[in-house]
Coordinates of C-alpha atoms in Angstrom, one line a residue:
Chain A
M1 CA 33.2 41.1 30.6
S2 CA 33.1 44.5 28.9
C3 CA 35.7 45.5 26.4
Q4 CA 38.7 47.5 27.5
Y5 CA 39.9 48.9 24.2
H6 CA 37.7 50.9 21.9
P7 CA 37.8 52.9 18.7
G8 CA 38.4 56.6 19.1
A9 CA 35.8 59.3 18.7
E10 CA 36.8 60.1 15.1
T11 CA 36.5 56.5 14.0
L12 CA 33.0 56.3 15.7
L13 CA 32.1 59.5 13.9
K14 CA 33.1 58.2 10.6
Y15 CA 31.3 54.9 11.2
A16 CA 28.1 56.6 12.3
S17 CA 28.1 58.9 9.3
G18 CA 28.7 56.2 6.8
A19 CA 32.3 57.1 5.9
I20 CA 33.7 53.6 6.7
G21 CA 32.7 50.7 4.5
G22 CA 33.8 47.2 3.8
L23 CA 35.6 45.1 6.3
H24 CA 36.5 47.9 8.6
N25 CA 32.7 48.6 8.9
V26 CA 32.1 45.0 9.7
M27 CA 34.8 45.1 12.4
L28 CA 33.2 48.2 14.0
K29 CA 29.8 46.6 13.9
L30 CA 31.1 43.5 15.6
H31 CA 32.8 45.6 18.3
C32 CA 29.5 47.4 19.0
D33 CA 27.8 44.0 19.2
V34 CA 29.8 43.2 22.3
C35 CA 30.5 46.7 23.6
P36 CA 27.3 48.5 24.9
S37 CA 29.3 51.6 25.6
C38 CA 30.4 52.1 22.0
A39 CA 27.0 51.0 20.7
N40 CA 25.4 53.8 22.8
H41 CA 28.0 56.3 21.6
V42 CA 27.3 55.4 18.0
A43 CA 23.5 55.6 18.5
E44 CA 24.0 59.1 19.9
L45 CA 26.2 60.2 17.0
E46 CA 23.7 58.7 14.6
G47 CA 21.2 61.2 16.1
I48 CA 23.2 63.9 14.4
G49 CA 22.4 62.1 11.1
G50 CA 18.7 62.0 12.0
Q51 CA 18.7 65.7 12.8
Y52 CA 20.5 66.4 9.5
L53 CA 17.9 64.3 7.6
N54 CA 15.1 66.1 9.4
K55 CA 16.3 69.5 8.3
L56 CA 17.0 68.5 4.7
E57 CA 14.9 70.2 2.1
G58 CA 13.2 67.3 0.2
L59 CA 13.6 66.7 -3.5
P60 CA 10.5 65.7 -5.4
L61 CA 10.1 62.0 -6.1
A62 CA 8.7 60.4 -9.3
E63 CA 4.9 60.8 -9.5
N64 CA 4.1 57.2 -9.0
A65 CA 6.9 56.5 -6.5
F66 CA 4.6 55.3 -3.8
E67 CA 2.5 53.0 -6.0
Q68 CA 5.7 51.6 -7.4
L69 CA 7.0 51.0 -3.9
M70 CA 3.8 49.2 -2.8
S71 CA 3.8 47.0 -5.8
R72 CA 7.5 46.0 -5.1
I73 CA 6.6 45.3 -1.5
E74 CA 3.7 43.1 -2.6
S75 CA 5.7 41.2 -5.2
E76 CA 8.8 40.6 -3.2
P77 CA 8.7 37.9 -0.5
Q78 CA 8.1 39.1 3.0
L79 CA 11.1 38.5 5.3
S80 CA 9.5 39.7 8.4
T81 CA 6.0 40.7 9.3
S82 CA 4.1 42.1 12.2
A83 CA 3.5 38.5 13.3
G84 CA 7.0 38.2 14.8
T85 CA 8.6 40.2 17.5
A86 CA 12.1 41.6 17.1
A87 CA 13.4 38.9 19.4
E88 CA 12.0 36.1 17.2
I89 CA 13.7 37.4 14.1
N90 CA 17.4 36.9 13.6
N91 CA 18.9 40.1 15.0
S92 CA 21.4 40.3 12.1
N93 CA 18.5 41.2 9.8
D94 CA 18.1 44.6 11.6
P95 CA 18.5 47.1 8.7
T96 CA 20.0 49.7 11.0
K97 CA 22.8 47.4 12.1
R98 CA 24.0 46.0 8.9
T99 CA 23.9 46.8 5.2
S100 CA 21.6 44.8 3.0
D101 CA 21.9 41.1 2.7
T102 CA 20.9 40.8 -0.9
D103 CA 22.8 40.5 -4.2
A104 CA 26.4 39.2 -3.8
P105 CA 27.5 41.0 -0.7
V106 CA 31.2 40.8 -0.2
A107 CA 31.9 42.0 3.3
N108 CA 28.7 40.5 4.8
D109 CA 29.6 37.0 3.6
Y110 CA 32.1 36.9 6.5
L111 CA 29.9 38.6 8.9
H112 CA 28.2 35.4 9.9
I113 CA 31.4 33.5 10.4
L114 CA 32.9 36.3 12.4
E115 CA 29.8 36.6 14.5
Q116 CA 29.8 32.9 15.3
I117 CA 33.4 33.1 16.6
L118 CA 32.8 36.4 18.6
L119 CA 29.4 35.7 20.0
K120 CA 29.3 31.9 20.2
G121 CA 32.9 31.0 20.3
T122 CA 32.5 28.5 17.5
S123 CA 35.2 28.4 14.9
K124 CA 34.8 24.8 13.7
G125 CA 35.0 23.9 10.0
L126 CA 37.1 26.9 9.0
N127 CA 39.7 26.3 6.3
W128 CA 42.8 27.6 8.1
H129 CA 46.0 28.1 6.1
W130 CA 48.7 27.0 8.5
R131 CA 51.8 29.2 8.1
T132 CA 53.7 27.7 11.0
K133 CA 52.8 25.1 13.7
R134 CA 51.3 27.8 15.8
F135 CA 50.1 30.4 13.4
A136 CA 47.3 30.2 10.8
E137 CA 45.3 32.6 8.7
I138 CA 42.4 32.9 6.3
P139 CA 42.5 35.7 3.9
L140 CA 39.2 37.5 3.6
P141 CA 38.8 38.8 0.0
T142 CA 37.4 42.3 -0.2
N143 CA 36.4 44.3 -3.3
D144 CA 38.1 47.3 -1.8
D145 CA 41.7 47.6 -3.0
S146 CA 42.7 49.8 -0.2
F147 CA 42.0 47.2 2.5
D148 CA 43.3 43.7 3.2
G149 CA 41.4 41.5 5.6
K150 CA 42.5 38.4 7.4
L151 CA 41.3 36.0 10.1
I152 CA 44.3 35.1 12.2
Y153 CA 44.8 32.2 14.6
F154 CA 47.7 32.2 17.2
K155 CA 48.3 29.3 19.5
K156 CA 49.0 30.1 23.1
G157 CA 52.5 31.4 23.5
M158 CA 53.0 32.3 19.8
K159 CA 55.1 35.4 19.5
V160 CA 54.7 37.4 16.4
P161 CA 58.1 38.9 15.5
Q162 CA 58.5 42.5 16.1
H163 CA 56.9 44.5 13.3
T164 CA 55.6 47.8 12.3
H165 CA 52.9 48.7 9.8
R166 CA 53.3 50.4 6.5
D167 CA 50.1 52.1 7.1
K168 CA 47.3 51.2 9.5
E169 CA 46.2 47.9 11.0
Y170 CA 42.9 47.4 12.9
T171 CA 42.5 44.3 14.9
L172 CA 39.5 42.9 16.7
V173 CA 40.0 40.1 19.2
L174 CA 37.3 37.5 18.4
S175 CA 38.3 34.9 21.0
G176 CA 41.2 34.4 23.4
A177 CA 43.7 37.1 24.2
F178 CA 47.0 38.6 23.1
S179 CA 49.3 41.2 24.6
D180 CA 52.0 43.6 23.6
D181 CA 54.0 46.1 25.6
K182 CA 51.0 48.4 25.8
G183 CA 48.5 46.0 27.2
T184 CA 46.5 42.8 27.0
Y185 CA 43.7 42.6 24.5
R186 CA 40.7 40.3 25.0
R187 CA 37.5 39.3 23.2
G188 CA 35.8 42.3 21.7
D189 CA 38.8 44.7 22.1
Y190 CA 39.5 46.9 19.2
V191 CA 43.2 47.8 18.6
S192 CA 44.5 50.1 16.0
N193 CA 48.2 50.5 15.1
S194 CA 49.7 53.0 12.8
R195 CA 53.0 52.9 11.1
L196 CA 54.5 54.7 14.1
D197 CA 54.0 51.7 16.4
E198 CA 56.4 48.9 16.6
H199 CA 55.2 46.0 18.5
A200 CA 55.7 42.3 19.1
P201 CA 52.4 40.7 20.2
I202 CA 52.3 37.4 22.0
A203 CA 49.2 35.2 22.4
E204 CA 48.1 34.8 26.0
S205 CA 45.8 31.9 25.1
D206 CA 44.7 30.4 21.8
C207 CA 43.5 33.5 20.1
I208 CA 41.5 34.4 17.0
C209 CA 41.8 37.9 15.6
F210 CA 40.1 39.7 12.7
A211 CA 42.7 42.0 11.2
V212 CA 42.2 44.7 8.6
T213 CA 45.3 46.4 7.2
T214 CA 45.6 49.2 4.6
E215 CA 49.0 47.7 3.7
P216 CA 50.7 44.4 4.6
L217 CA 52.6 44.5 7.8
K218 CA 56.4 45.0 7.7
F219 CA 58.8 43.0 10.0
T220 CA 61.6 45.1 11.4
G221 CA 63.8 42.6 13.3
T222 CA 67.0 40.9 12.2
F223 CA 65.1 38.4 10.1
G224 CA 62.7 41.0 8.9
P225 CA 63.3 40.6 5.1
V226 CA 62.8 36.8 5.3
L227 CA 59.7 37.2 7.5
N228 CA 58.2 39.8 5.3
W229 CA 58.4 37.4 2.4
F230 CA 57.1 34.6 4.5
F231 CA 54.1 36.3 6.1
N232 CA 53.0 38.3 3.2
Chain B
M1 CA 37.6 69.3 40.7
A2 CA 34.1 69.2 42.4
N3 CA 33.6 72.8 41.2
V4 CA 34.4 71.9 37.6
V5 CA 31.8 69.1 37.8
A6 CA 29.2 71.4 39.3
I7 CA 29.8 74.1 36.6
N8 CA 29.6 71.5 33.8
Q9 CA 26.3 70.2 35.3
Y10 CA 24.9 73.7 35.5
K11 CA 25.9 74.5 32.0
L12 CA 24.3 71.3 30.8
K13 CA 21.1 72.0 32.7
R14 CA 20.9 75.5 31.2
K15 CA 21.5 74.3 27.8
R16 CA 18.8 71.7 28.1
L17 CA 16.4 74.3 29.4
E18 CA 17.0 76.5 26.4
Q19 CA 16.4 73.6 24.1
T20 CA 13.1 72.6 25.8
T21 CA 10.8 74.5 23.4
V22 CA 12.5 73.3 20.3
D23 CA 12.5 69.8 21.7
Q24 CA 8.8 70.0 22.5
D25 CA 8.0 70.5 18.9
R26 CA 10.3 67.8 17.8
R27 CA 8.9 65.4 20.3
V28 CA 5.3 66.0 19.1
Q29 CA 6.4 65.4 15.5
N30 CA 8.3 62.4 16.5
Q31 CA 5.4 60.9 18.4
K32 CA 3.3 61.2 15.2
W33 CA 5.9 59.3 13.2
I34 CA 6.3 56.7 15.9
E35 CA 2.5 56.1 15.8
C36 CA 2.7 55.7 12.0
L37 CA 5.6 53.1 12.4
V38 CA 3.6 51.2 15.0
K39 CA 0.6 51.0 12.7
V40 CA 2.9 49.8 9.8
A41 CA 4.4 47.2 12.1
K42 CA 1.2 46.0 13.7
T43 CA -1.5 46.3 11.0
Q44 CA 0.5 46.9 7.9
D45 CA -1.3 50.2 7.6
Q46 CA -0.7 51.6 4.1
S47 CA -1.9 55.1 4.8
A48 CA 0.4 55.5 7.8
F49 CA 3.2 54.2 5.6
Q50 CA 2.3 56.7 2.9
S51 CA 2.5 59.5 5.5
L52 CA 6.0 58.4 6.4
F53 CA 7.0 58.1 2.8
N54 CA 5.6 61.5 1.8
H55 CA 7.4 63.2 4.6
F56 CA 10.8 61.3 4.7
G57 CA 11.0 60.0 1.1
P58 CA 11.9 63.4 -0.5
K59 CA 14.4 64.0 2.3
V60 CA 16.0 60.7 1.8
K61 CA 16.3 61.4 -1.9
S62 CA 17.9 64.7 -1.0
F63 CA 20.4 62.9 1.3
Y64 CA 21.5 60.6 -1.5
V65 CA 21.9 63.5 -4.0
A66 CA 23.8 65.5 -1.4
H67 CA 26.1 62.4 -1.1
H68 CA 26.9 62.6 -4.8
L69 CA 24.5 60.0 -6.2
S70 CA 22.5 60.7 -9.4
P71 CA 18.8 61.5 -9.0
Q72 CA 18.0 58.1 -10.7
I73 CA 20.0 56.1 -8.3
A74 CA 18.8 58.2 -5.4
E75 CA 15.2 57.4 -6.4
E76 CA 16.0 53.7 -6.5
L77 CA 17.7 53.8 -3.1
V78 CA 14.7 55.7 -1.7
Q79 CA 12.6 52.7 -2.8
E80 CA 15.0 50.3 -1.2
T81 CA 15.1 52.3 2.0
F82 CA 11.3 52.3 2.3
I83 CA 11.0 48.6 1.5
S84 CA 13.2 48.1 4.6
V85 CA 11.1 50.6 6.6
W86 CA 8.0 48.5 5.8
R87 CA 9.6 45.2 6.5
Y88 CA 11.5 46.1 9.6
A89 CA 9.1 48.6 11.2
N90 CA 8.8 46.3 14.2
Y91 CA 12.5 46.7 14.9
F92 CA 12.1 50.4 15.7
E93 CA 12.3 50.9 19.5
S94 CA 10.2 53.9 20.2
N95 CA 11.8 54.4 23.6
K96 CA 15.2 54.8 21.9
G97 CA 14.5 57.9 20.0
Q98 CA 13.8 59.6 16.7
V99 CA 12.2 58.1 13.7
S100 CA 14.4 60.3 11.6
T101 CA 17.5 58.8 13.1
W102 CA 16.2 55.3 12.4
I103 CA 15.4 56.1 8.8
Y104 CA 18.8 57.9 8.5
T105 CA 20.6 54.7 9.6
I106 CA 18.8 52.6 7.0
A107 CA 19.4 55.1 4.3
R108 CA 23.1 55.3 5.2
N109 CA 23.4 51.5 5.1
K110 CA 21.7 51.3 1.7
K111 CA 24.3 53.8 0.4
L112 CA 27.2 51.8 1.8
D113 CA 25.6 48.7 0.3
Y114 CA 25.2 50.4 -3.1
F115 CA 28.9 51.5 -3.0
R116 CA 30.0 47.9 -2.2
K117 CA 28.0 46.3 -4.9
T118 CA 29.2 48.8 -7.5
N119 CA 32.8 48.8 -6.1
R120 CA 32.6 52.5 -5.6
Q121 CA 35.0 54.1 -3.1
I122 CA 33.4 55.9 -0.2
N123 CA 34.0 59.6 -0.3
T124 CA 35.8 60.0 3.0
T125 CA 36.3 63.8 2.8
E126 CA 39.6 65.4 3.8
L127 CA 40.0 64.2 7.4
I128 CA 42.9 66.2 8.8
S129 CA 42.2 64.8 12.2
D130 CA 42.7 61.2 11.0
D131 CA 46.0 61.1 12.8
I132 CA 44.5 62.1 16.1
A133 CA 42.0 59.2 16.1
V134 CA 44.5 56.4 15.6
E135 CA 47.6 57.7 17.2
P136 CA 49.0 55.6 20.1
G137 CA 47.1 56.3 23.3
E138 CA 43.9 56.9 21.5
Q139 CA 42.4 53.8 22.9
Y140 CA 41.1 54.1 26.3
T141 CA 39.8 52.0 29.2
T142 CA 36.2 52.3 29.8
R143 CA 34.8 52.6 33.3
I144 CA 33.1 49.4 34.1
G145 CA 29.4 49.9 35.1
E146 CA 29.5 53.4 33.7
E147 CA 26.1 55.0 33.7
L148 CA 24.6 56.0 30.3
T149 CA 25.1 59.7 29.9
F150 CA 24.4 61.8 26.8
F151 CA 27.6 63.5 25.8
L152 CA 26.5 65.6 22.7
P153 CA 24.7 68.3 24.7
Q154 CA 28.0 69.0 26.3
L155 CA 29.8 69.7 23.1
P156 CA 30.1 73.4 22.3
D157 CA 27.5 74.4 19.6
E158 CA 30.2 75.6 17.1
Q159 CA 32.0 72.3 17.4
Y160 CA 28.7 70.3 16.9
E161 CA 27.9 72.4 13.8
V162 CA 31.3 71.6 12.2
I163 CA 31.0 67.9 13.0
K164 CA 27.6 67.9 11.4
K165 CA 28.8 69.6 8.3
V166 CA 32.0 67.8 7.8
Y167 CA 31.0 64.2 8.7
F168 CA 27.3 64.0 8.2
E169 CA 26.8 66.4 5.3
Q170 CA 30.2 65.4 4.0
L171 CA 31.1 68.9 3.0
S172 CA 34.8 69.6 2.2
H173 CA 36.5 71.7 4.9
Q174 CA 36.5 74.7 2.5
K175 CA 32.7 74.3 1.9
A176 CA 32.0 74.0 5.5
A177 CA 34.0 77.1 6.1
D178 CA 32.1 79.0 3.4
T179 CA 28.7 77.8 4.8
L180 CA 29.5 78.7 8.3
N181 CA 31.3 81.9 7.3
I182 CA 34.5 81.1 9.1
T183 CA 38.0 80.5 7.9
L184 CA 39.4 77.2 6.8
G185 CA 41.8 77.2 9.7
T186 CA 38.9 77.7 12.2
V187 CA 37.1 74.7 10.7
K188 CA 40.2 72.5 11.1
G189 CA 40.7 73.8 14.6
R190 CA 37.1 73.1 15.6
I191 CA 37.2 69.6 14.2
R192 CA 40.3 68.9 16.2
S193 CA 38.8 70.3 19.4
A194 CA 35.5 68.5 18.8
V195 CA 37.3 65.1 18.3
N196 CA 39.4 65.7 21.4
N197 CA 36.3 66.7 23.4
L198 CA 34.3 63.7 22.2
N199 CA 37.2 61.4 23.2
K200 CA 37.1 62.9 26.7
L201 CA 33.3 63.0 27.0
M202 CA 33.0 59.4 25.9
R203 CA 35.5 58.5 28.6
G204 CA 33.2 60.1 31.2
G205 CA 33.3 63.8 31.3
L206 CA 35.6 66.7 30.4

C-alpha cells in the first residue's frame, strides 16, 4: 500500500540539495524507499543539482589527480565490479541513495536496523528499554547536538498523553499504525509536528516508529510535569 | 476547471518546444557521458573514465569549494566521488537521466558524509519558508495510481532560478538577490511562491 503522508516540498528540496543530514536524512531516505511518488519527486529535484553542476566553471585539479585516483582504485578492494548487475548487489550500497559506509558512520549504523523493520518487518533482537508495560524505546545516539533520535514501540491501544513539541518532531512509521485527531498513520508515513500542534496519538496496532526531535517533547496535560520527567 | 487544465497543458507544451534546441545539445552531451559510464561499468575502460574525470572532476571541486570547503578537502572529496563513480558505474540507469545529476548526488552524499565524520554542522542557509513546510496541513494525501508527471517545467522560470540559487547553490537570500538583480523581498516572495507551487504540483497539478 502506498504512503498517505509525505514530507512537504521544502523538506524534499532541502533533502535533494543536501541541506538535511544525520538522522533526519536517514528518515527521508527510508520514506523514499517505500514511497515511489516522493522518490520520483526527489529524483526530479536532484536534476536541478545536476544542472547546477553542469554549469559550474571547473576549478583546476592537482596535476597528478587522475594517476592518484587510479592508484587508489587499484589499491583499495573492489566492492562491486562489472561482473555483477545492480540487482545482485545489495541495493543499500548505491552511492546516490546513501552516504558512504566507511569510517565510523554514525547515522548509517542504524540504517540497516531501520531498513529491516520497515522493509522486512523484522525487529527481533532489539534491546528495547521498557518505560511502561506498553511503551518502549531505544535511543539512537547522533553526533548532531541539535537532533535527538529514538526508536519507539507502542503496544496496541497505548495512548500517549497529550503533548506538544518544544520544537519539531518528525516521525516515520516503520511498522503498525497510530492515529491522532488528524488522521491514521501507517507504515512508511512521514509525520511532522511543530510546537504549534498538540496531539495525543494512540496505537492502532503494535507500532514501531522512528522519531527525530529537535527538542524533547513536552507533556501538557494535568500530569504533564510528572510525565515530562518520566518520558525524557 | 477544464479550461485551466487546457491552458496549463498548452503552456507546458510551448515551454517544452522552446527548450527543445537547448535540450538537444544536452542530450547529445549526455549520451556521450552515458557511453563513457557504460564502458567503465562493462569493461573498466580507463580512458572513458578519464574523459568523465577531466570533464566533471573540476566541476565537482568547484561544487565543494562553493559549499565552503577548502580546496584541499575539495580535492580529496573529488577523489572519493570518482572512486564511487568507478565502483558503482553499473548503478547508473541510463533511461533515468543525466550523468551530471548522478554525479551530483554522489558528490552531495560525500559532502554530507564528510560533515558527519567531522561533526560539522550543515550550512542550512536562512530558510524563511521553513514554517511553511512543516505547518499543520502541509502533509497531503497522494492520489493512488498517480501517473508520473514532471512538475519542474511547470514552475515559473523566475521561481526555478531562485530555488536553484538558494537551495542548490546555497546562496544567502541577499546574495541570491544581488546575483539575480532583484530585491531581498522579491527573493523571499519567490521562494514562498515556489514552495507553495511545488506542494501543489506534487499533489497533481496547480
